[in-house]
mmCIF file of C-alpha atoms in Angstrom:
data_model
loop_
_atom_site.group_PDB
_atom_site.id
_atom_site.type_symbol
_atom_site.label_atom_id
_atom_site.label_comp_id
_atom_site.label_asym_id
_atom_site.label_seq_id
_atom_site.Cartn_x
_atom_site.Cartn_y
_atom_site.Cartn_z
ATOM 1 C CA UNK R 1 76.550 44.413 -9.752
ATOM 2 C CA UNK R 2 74.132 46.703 -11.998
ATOM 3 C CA UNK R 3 70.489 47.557 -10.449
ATOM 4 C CA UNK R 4 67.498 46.988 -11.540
ATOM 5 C CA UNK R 5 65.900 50.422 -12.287
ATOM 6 C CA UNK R 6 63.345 51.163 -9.538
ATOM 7 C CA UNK R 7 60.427 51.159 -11.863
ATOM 8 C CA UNK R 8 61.316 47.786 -13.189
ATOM 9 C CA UNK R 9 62.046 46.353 -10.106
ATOM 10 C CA UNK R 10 57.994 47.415 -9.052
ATOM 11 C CA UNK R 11 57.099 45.807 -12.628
ATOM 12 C CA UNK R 12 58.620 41.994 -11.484
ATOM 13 C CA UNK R 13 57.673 42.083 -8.160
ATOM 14 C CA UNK R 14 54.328 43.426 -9.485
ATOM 15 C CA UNK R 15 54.079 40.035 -12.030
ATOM 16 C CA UNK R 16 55.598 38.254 -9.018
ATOM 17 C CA UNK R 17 52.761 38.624 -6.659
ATOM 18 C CA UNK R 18 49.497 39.079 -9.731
ATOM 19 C CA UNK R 19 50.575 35.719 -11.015
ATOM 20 C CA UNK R 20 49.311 33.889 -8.126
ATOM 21 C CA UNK R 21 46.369 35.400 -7.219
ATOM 22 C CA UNK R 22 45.214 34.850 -11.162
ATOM 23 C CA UNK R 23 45.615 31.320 -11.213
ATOM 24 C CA UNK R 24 43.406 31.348 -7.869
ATOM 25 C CA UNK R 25 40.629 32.937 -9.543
ATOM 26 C CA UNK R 26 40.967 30.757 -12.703
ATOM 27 C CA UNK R 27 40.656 27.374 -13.231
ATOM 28 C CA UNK R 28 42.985 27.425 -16.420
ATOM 29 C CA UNK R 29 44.441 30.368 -18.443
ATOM 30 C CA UNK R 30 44.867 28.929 -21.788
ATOM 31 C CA UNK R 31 46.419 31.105 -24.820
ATOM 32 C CA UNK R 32 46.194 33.874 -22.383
ATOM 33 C CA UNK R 33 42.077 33.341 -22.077
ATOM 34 C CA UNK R 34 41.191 32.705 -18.405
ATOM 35 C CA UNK R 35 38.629 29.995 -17.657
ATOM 36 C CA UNK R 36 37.312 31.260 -14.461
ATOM 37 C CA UNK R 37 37.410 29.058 -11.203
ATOM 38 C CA UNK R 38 33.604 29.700 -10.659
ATOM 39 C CA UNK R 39 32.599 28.505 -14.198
ATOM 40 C CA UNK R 40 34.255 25.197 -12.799
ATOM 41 C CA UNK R 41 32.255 25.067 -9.551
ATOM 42 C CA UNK R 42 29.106 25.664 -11.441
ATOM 43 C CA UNK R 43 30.105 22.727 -13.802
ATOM 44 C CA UNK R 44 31.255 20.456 -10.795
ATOM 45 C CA UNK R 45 27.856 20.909 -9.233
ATOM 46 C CA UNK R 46 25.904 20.023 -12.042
ATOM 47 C CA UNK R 47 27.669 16.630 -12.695
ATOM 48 C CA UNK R 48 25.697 15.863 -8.954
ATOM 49 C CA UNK R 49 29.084 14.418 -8.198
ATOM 50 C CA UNK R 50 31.468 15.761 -4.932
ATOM 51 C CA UNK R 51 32.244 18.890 -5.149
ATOM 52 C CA UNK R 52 35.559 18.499 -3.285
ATOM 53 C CA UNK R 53 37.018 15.452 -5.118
ATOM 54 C CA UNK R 54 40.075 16.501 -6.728
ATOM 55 C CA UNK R 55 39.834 13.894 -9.322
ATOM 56 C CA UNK R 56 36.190 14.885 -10.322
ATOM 57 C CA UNK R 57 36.951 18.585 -10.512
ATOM 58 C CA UNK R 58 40.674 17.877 -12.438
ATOM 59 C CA UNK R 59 38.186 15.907 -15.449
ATOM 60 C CA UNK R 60 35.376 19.111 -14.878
ATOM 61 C CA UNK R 61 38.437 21.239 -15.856
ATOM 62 C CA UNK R 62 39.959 19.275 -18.571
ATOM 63 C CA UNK R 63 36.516 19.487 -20.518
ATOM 64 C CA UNK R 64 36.453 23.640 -19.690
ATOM 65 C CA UNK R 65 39.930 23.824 -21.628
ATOM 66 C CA UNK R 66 38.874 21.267 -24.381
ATOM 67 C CA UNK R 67 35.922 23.306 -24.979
ATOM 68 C CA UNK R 68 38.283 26.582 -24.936
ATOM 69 C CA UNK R 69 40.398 25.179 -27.674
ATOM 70 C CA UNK R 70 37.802 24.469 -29.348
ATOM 71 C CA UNK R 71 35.771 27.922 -29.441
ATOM 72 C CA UNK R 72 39.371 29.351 -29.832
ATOM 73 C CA UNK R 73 40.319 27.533 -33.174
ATOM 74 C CA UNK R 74 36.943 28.012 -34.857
ATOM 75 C CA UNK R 75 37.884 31.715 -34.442
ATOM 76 C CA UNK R 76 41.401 31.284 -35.713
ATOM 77 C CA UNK R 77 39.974 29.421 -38.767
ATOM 78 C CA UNK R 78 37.077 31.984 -39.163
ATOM 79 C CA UNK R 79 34.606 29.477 -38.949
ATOM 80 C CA UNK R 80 32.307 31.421 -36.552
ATOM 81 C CA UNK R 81 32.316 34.247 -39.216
ATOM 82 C CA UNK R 82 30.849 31.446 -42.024
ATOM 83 C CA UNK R 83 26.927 32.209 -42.662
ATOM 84 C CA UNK R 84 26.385 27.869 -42.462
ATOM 85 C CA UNK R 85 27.880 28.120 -39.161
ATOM 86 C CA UNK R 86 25.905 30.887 -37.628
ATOM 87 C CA UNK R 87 22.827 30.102 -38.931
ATOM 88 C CA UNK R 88 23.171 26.423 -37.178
ATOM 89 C CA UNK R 89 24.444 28.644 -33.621
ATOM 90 C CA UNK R 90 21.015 31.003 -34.129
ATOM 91 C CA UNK R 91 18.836 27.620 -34.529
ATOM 92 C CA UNK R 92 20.179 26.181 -31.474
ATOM 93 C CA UNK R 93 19.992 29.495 -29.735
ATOM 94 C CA UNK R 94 16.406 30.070 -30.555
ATOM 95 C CA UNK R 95 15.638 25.872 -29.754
ATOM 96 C CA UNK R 96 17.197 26.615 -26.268
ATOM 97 C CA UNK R 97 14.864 29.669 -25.858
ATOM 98 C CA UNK R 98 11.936 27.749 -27.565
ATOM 99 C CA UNK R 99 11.936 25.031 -24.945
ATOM 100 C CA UNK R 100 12.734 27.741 -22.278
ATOM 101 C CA UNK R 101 9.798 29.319 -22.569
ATOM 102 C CA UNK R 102 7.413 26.530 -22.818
ATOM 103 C CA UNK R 103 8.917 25.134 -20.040
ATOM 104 C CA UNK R 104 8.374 28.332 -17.927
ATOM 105 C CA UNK R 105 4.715 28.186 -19.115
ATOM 106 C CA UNK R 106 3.865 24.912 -18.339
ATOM 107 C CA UNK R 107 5.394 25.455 -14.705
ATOM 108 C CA UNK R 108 3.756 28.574 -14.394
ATOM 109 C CA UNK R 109 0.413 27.831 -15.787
ATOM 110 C CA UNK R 110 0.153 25.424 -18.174
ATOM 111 C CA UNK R 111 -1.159 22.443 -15.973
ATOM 112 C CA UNK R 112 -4.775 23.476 -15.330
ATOM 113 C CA UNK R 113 -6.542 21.976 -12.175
ATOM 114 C CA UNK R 114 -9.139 20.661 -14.802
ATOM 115 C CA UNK R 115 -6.732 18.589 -16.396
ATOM 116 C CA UNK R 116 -5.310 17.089 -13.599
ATOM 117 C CA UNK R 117 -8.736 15.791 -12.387
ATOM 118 C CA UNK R 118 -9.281 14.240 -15.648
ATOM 119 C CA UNK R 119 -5.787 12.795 -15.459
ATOM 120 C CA UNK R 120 -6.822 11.070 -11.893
ATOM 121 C CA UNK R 121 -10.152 9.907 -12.853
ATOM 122 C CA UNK R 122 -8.131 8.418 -16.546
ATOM 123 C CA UNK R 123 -5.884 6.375 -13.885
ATOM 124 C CA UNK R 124 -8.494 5.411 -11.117
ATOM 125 C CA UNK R 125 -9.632 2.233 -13.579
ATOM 126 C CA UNK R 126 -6.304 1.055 -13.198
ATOM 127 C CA UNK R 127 -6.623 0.521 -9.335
ATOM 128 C CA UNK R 128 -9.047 -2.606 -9.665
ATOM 129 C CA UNK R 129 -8.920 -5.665 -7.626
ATOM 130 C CA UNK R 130 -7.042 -6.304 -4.341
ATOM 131 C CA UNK R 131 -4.064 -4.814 -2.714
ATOM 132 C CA UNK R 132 -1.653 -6.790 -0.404
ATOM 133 C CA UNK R 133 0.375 -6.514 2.528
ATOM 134 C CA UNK R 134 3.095 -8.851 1.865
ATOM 135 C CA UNK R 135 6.567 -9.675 3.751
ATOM 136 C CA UNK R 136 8.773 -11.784 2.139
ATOM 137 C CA UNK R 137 12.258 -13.362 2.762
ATOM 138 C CA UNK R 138 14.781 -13.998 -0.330
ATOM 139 C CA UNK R 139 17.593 -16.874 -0.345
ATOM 140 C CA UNK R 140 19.545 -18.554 -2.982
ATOM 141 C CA UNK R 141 18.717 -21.904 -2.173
ATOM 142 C CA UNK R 142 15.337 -24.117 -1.815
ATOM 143 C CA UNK R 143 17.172 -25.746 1.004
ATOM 144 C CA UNK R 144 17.698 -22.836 2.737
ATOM 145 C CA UNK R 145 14.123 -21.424 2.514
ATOM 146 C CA UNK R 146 12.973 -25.016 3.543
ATOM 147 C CA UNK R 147 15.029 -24.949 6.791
ATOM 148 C CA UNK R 148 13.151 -21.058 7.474
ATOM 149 C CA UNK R 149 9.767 -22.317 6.656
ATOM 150 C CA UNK R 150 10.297 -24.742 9.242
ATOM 151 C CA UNK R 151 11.832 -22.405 11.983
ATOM 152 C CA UNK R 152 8.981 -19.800 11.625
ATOM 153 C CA UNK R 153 6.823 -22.506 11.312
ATOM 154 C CA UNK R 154 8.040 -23.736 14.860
ATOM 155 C CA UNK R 155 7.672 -20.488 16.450
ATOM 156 C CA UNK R 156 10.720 -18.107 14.845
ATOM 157 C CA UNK R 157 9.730 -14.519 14.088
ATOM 158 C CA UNK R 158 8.927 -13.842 10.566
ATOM 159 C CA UNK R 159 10.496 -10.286 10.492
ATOM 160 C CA UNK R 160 13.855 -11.777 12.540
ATOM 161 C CA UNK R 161 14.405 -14.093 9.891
ATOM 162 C CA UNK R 162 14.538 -11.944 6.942
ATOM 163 C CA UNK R 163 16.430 -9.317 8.876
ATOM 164 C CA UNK R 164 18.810 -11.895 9.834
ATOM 165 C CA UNK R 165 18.841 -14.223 6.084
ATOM 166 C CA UNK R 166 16.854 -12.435 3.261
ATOM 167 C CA UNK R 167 19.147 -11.210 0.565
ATOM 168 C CA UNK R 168 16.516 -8.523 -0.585
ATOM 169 C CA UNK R 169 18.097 -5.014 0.249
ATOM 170 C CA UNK R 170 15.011 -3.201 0.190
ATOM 171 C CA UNK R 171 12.848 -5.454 2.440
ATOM 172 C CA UNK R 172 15.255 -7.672 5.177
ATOM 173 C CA UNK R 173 16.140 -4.288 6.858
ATOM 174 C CA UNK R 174 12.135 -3.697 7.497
ATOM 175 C CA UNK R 175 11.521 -7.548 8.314
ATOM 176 C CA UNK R 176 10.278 -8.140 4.612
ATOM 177 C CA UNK R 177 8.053 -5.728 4.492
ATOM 178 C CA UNK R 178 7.163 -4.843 0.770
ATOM 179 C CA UNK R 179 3.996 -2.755 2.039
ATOM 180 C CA UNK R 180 0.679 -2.625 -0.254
ATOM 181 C CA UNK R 181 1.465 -4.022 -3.287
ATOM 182 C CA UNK R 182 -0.790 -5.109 -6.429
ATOM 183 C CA UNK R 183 -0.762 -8.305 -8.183
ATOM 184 C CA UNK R 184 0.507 -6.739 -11.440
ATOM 185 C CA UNK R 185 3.792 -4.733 -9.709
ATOM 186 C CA UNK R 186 5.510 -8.092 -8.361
ATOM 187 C CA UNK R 187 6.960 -11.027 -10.843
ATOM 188 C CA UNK R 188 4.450 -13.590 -11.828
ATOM 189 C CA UNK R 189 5.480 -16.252 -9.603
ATOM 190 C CA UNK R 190 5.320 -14.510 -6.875
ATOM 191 C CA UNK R 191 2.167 -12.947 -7.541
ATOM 192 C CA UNK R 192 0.438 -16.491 -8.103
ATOM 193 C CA UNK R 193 1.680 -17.718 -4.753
ATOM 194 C CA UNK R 194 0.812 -14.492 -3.170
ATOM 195 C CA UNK R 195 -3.041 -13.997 -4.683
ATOM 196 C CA UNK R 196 -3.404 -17.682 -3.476
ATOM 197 C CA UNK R 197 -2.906 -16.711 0.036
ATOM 198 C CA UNK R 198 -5.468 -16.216 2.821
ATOM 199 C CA UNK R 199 -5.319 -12.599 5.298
ATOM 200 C CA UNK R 200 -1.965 -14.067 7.707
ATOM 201 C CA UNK R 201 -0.847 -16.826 5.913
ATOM 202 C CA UNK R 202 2.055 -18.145 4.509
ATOM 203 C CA UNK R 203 3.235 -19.930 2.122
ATOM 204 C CA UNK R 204 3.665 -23.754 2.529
ATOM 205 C CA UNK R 205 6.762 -24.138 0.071
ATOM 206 C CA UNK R 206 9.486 -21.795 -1.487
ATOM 207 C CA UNK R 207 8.760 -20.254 -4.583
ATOM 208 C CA UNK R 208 10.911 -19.674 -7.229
ATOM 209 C CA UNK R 209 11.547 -16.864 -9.480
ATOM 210 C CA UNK R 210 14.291 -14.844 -11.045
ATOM 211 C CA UNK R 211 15.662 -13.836 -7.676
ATOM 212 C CA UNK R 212 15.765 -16.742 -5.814
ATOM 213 C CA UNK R 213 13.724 -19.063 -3.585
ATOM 214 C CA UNK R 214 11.049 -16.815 -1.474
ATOM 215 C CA UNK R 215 9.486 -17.362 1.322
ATOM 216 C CA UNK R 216 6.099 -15.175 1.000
ATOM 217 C CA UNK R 217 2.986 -13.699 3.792
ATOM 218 C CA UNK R 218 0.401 -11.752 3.282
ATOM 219 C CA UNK R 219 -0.586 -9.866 6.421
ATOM 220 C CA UNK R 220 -3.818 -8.124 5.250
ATOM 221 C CA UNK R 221 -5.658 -7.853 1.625
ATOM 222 C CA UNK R 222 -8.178 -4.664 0.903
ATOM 223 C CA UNK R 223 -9.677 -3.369 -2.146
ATOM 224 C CA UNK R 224 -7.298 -1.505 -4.617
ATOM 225 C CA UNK R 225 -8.284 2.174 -4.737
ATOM 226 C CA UNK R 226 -6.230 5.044 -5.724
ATOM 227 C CA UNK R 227 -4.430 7.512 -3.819
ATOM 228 C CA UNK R 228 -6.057 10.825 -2.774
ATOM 229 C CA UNK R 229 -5.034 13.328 -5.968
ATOM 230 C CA UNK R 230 -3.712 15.630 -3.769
ATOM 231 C CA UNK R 231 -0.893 13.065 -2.629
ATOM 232 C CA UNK R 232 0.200 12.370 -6.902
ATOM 233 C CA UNK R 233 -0.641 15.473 -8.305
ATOM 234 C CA UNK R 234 3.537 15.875 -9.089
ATOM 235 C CA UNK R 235 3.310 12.287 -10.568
ATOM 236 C CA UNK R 236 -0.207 13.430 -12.662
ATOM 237 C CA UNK R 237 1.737 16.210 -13.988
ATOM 238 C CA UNK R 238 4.732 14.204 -15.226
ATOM 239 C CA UNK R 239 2.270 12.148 -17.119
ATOM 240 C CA UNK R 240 0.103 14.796 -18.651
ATOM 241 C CA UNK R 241 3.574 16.852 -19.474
ATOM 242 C CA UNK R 242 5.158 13.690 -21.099
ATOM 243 C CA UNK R 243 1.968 13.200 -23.523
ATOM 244 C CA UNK R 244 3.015 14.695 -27.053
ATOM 245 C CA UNK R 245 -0.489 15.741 -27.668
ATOM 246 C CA UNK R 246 -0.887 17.532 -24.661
ATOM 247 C CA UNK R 247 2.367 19.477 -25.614
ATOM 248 C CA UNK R 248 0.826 20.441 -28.734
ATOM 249 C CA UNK R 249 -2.175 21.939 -27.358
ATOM 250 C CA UNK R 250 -0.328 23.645 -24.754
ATOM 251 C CA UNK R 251 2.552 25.037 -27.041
ATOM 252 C CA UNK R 252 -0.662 26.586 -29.166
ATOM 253 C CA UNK R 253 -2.313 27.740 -26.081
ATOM 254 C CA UNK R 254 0.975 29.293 -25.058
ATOM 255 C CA UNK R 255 1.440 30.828 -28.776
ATOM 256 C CA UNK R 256 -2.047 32.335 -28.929
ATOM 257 C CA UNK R 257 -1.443 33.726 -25.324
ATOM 258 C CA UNK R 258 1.567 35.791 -26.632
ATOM 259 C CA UNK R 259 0.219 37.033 -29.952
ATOM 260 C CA UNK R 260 -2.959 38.142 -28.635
ATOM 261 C CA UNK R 261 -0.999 40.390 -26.074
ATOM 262 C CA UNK R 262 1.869 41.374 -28.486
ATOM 263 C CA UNK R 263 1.701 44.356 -31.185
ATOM 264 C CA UNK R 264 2.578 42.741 -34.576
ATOM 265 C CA UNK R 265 2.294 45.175 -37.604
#
């Protein structure tokens, strides 16, 4: 039997053992271009979905290669060398940047303490009239809510039954509690019946609406004021950064800002 040469033999055993550990560190290799493993983590973790579920990170990699392929036979085709084609890659480049950087601005200092008092006094007229404290209890049949009226009627905690019957998810686990609510947020039928109610009282007859048959109380009733700005300034924000006119003005602002400090000959 003939012998490998010593060098060679160093040269398999070398390939042997790098093999391996490459594929560790990569999540693909494909046409001899390695994807690597931490590009996949980074794309596994934005999807918000498990990071650990093999069937979520085998799709993560499956669009890494498709992209690969892709980027790979534009090159082979010379596409990324055509002046149409890198023009559109430079406009997308600088539109990435372009939002970038306002975005920076605006977290940094585009939302002026001014503005968001003016924001807050814009939305206190929309907190007019009255506020309720309701509990309800959801079924699927007028029967059914008939037979609770009666219970709580003859003694029966409120709260018990719509822990123990109400088919609402967000409420039966807190007895029905929907907390202060305004007539406006709830479905019309339920806001007529609850408006109609009295400070502890409840509601004679089921009322129907899209959801079922509900069984309504209102527990207390104030005047509808808003919330102290300090509590919604993140919500104020959203709504004076989602205005197109405000972006304007800011975008401008932000412009001016950098020419005014730059040296443009």
């Amino acid at each position: 039997m003939k012998l490998l040469p010593q060098f060679a033999l160093s040269t398999v055993c070398a390939a042997v053992l790098i093999s391996p550990m490459a594929f560790a560190q990569n999540a693909a290799i494909v046409n001899g271009k390695s994807i690597p493993k931490s590009q996949l983590d980074r794309l596994v973790q934005k999807s918000g979905q498990p990071t650990n579920d093999p069937q979520v990170r085998e799709k993560a990699r499956e669009v890494l290669i498709t992209r690969e392929l892709i980027i790979q036979e534009a090159n082979n085709r010379g596409l990324t060398q055509k002046e149409a084609v890198k023009d559109k890659i430079e406009q997308s480049r600088i539109g990435i940047l372009v939002a970038a950087v306002f975005e920076d601005f605006v977290e940094r200092e585009g939302v002026t303490e001014a503005e968001l008092k003016a924001a807050y006094a814009s939305i206190q007229a929309d907190y007019t009239g009255k506020e309720y404290q309701v509990k309800h209890i959801l079924v699927e049949k007028e029967s059914e809510a008939n037979a609770l009226i009666a219970k709580i009627k003859a003694g029966a905690s409120f709260a018990d039954m719509a822990k123990q019957n109400s088919k609402d998810p967000g409420s039966a686990p807190n007895g029905g509690d929907l907390g202060w609510v305004g007539d406006k947020s709830l479905v019309p039928e339920f806001s007529k019946a609850m408006v109609a109610l009295n400070k502890g009282q409840m509601t004679d007859k089921p009322v129907k609406s899209q959801f079922g048959w509900h069984i309504i109380r209102v527990d207390d009733v104030r005047d509808a004021k808003a919330p102290p700005m300090d509590e919604i300034k993140a919500e104020l924000k959203q709504i004076l950064t989602a205005d197109e006119n405000w972006q304007k003005a800011k975008f401008s602002e932000m412009m001016q800002k950098l020419r005014a400090k730059a040296k443009v000959q």
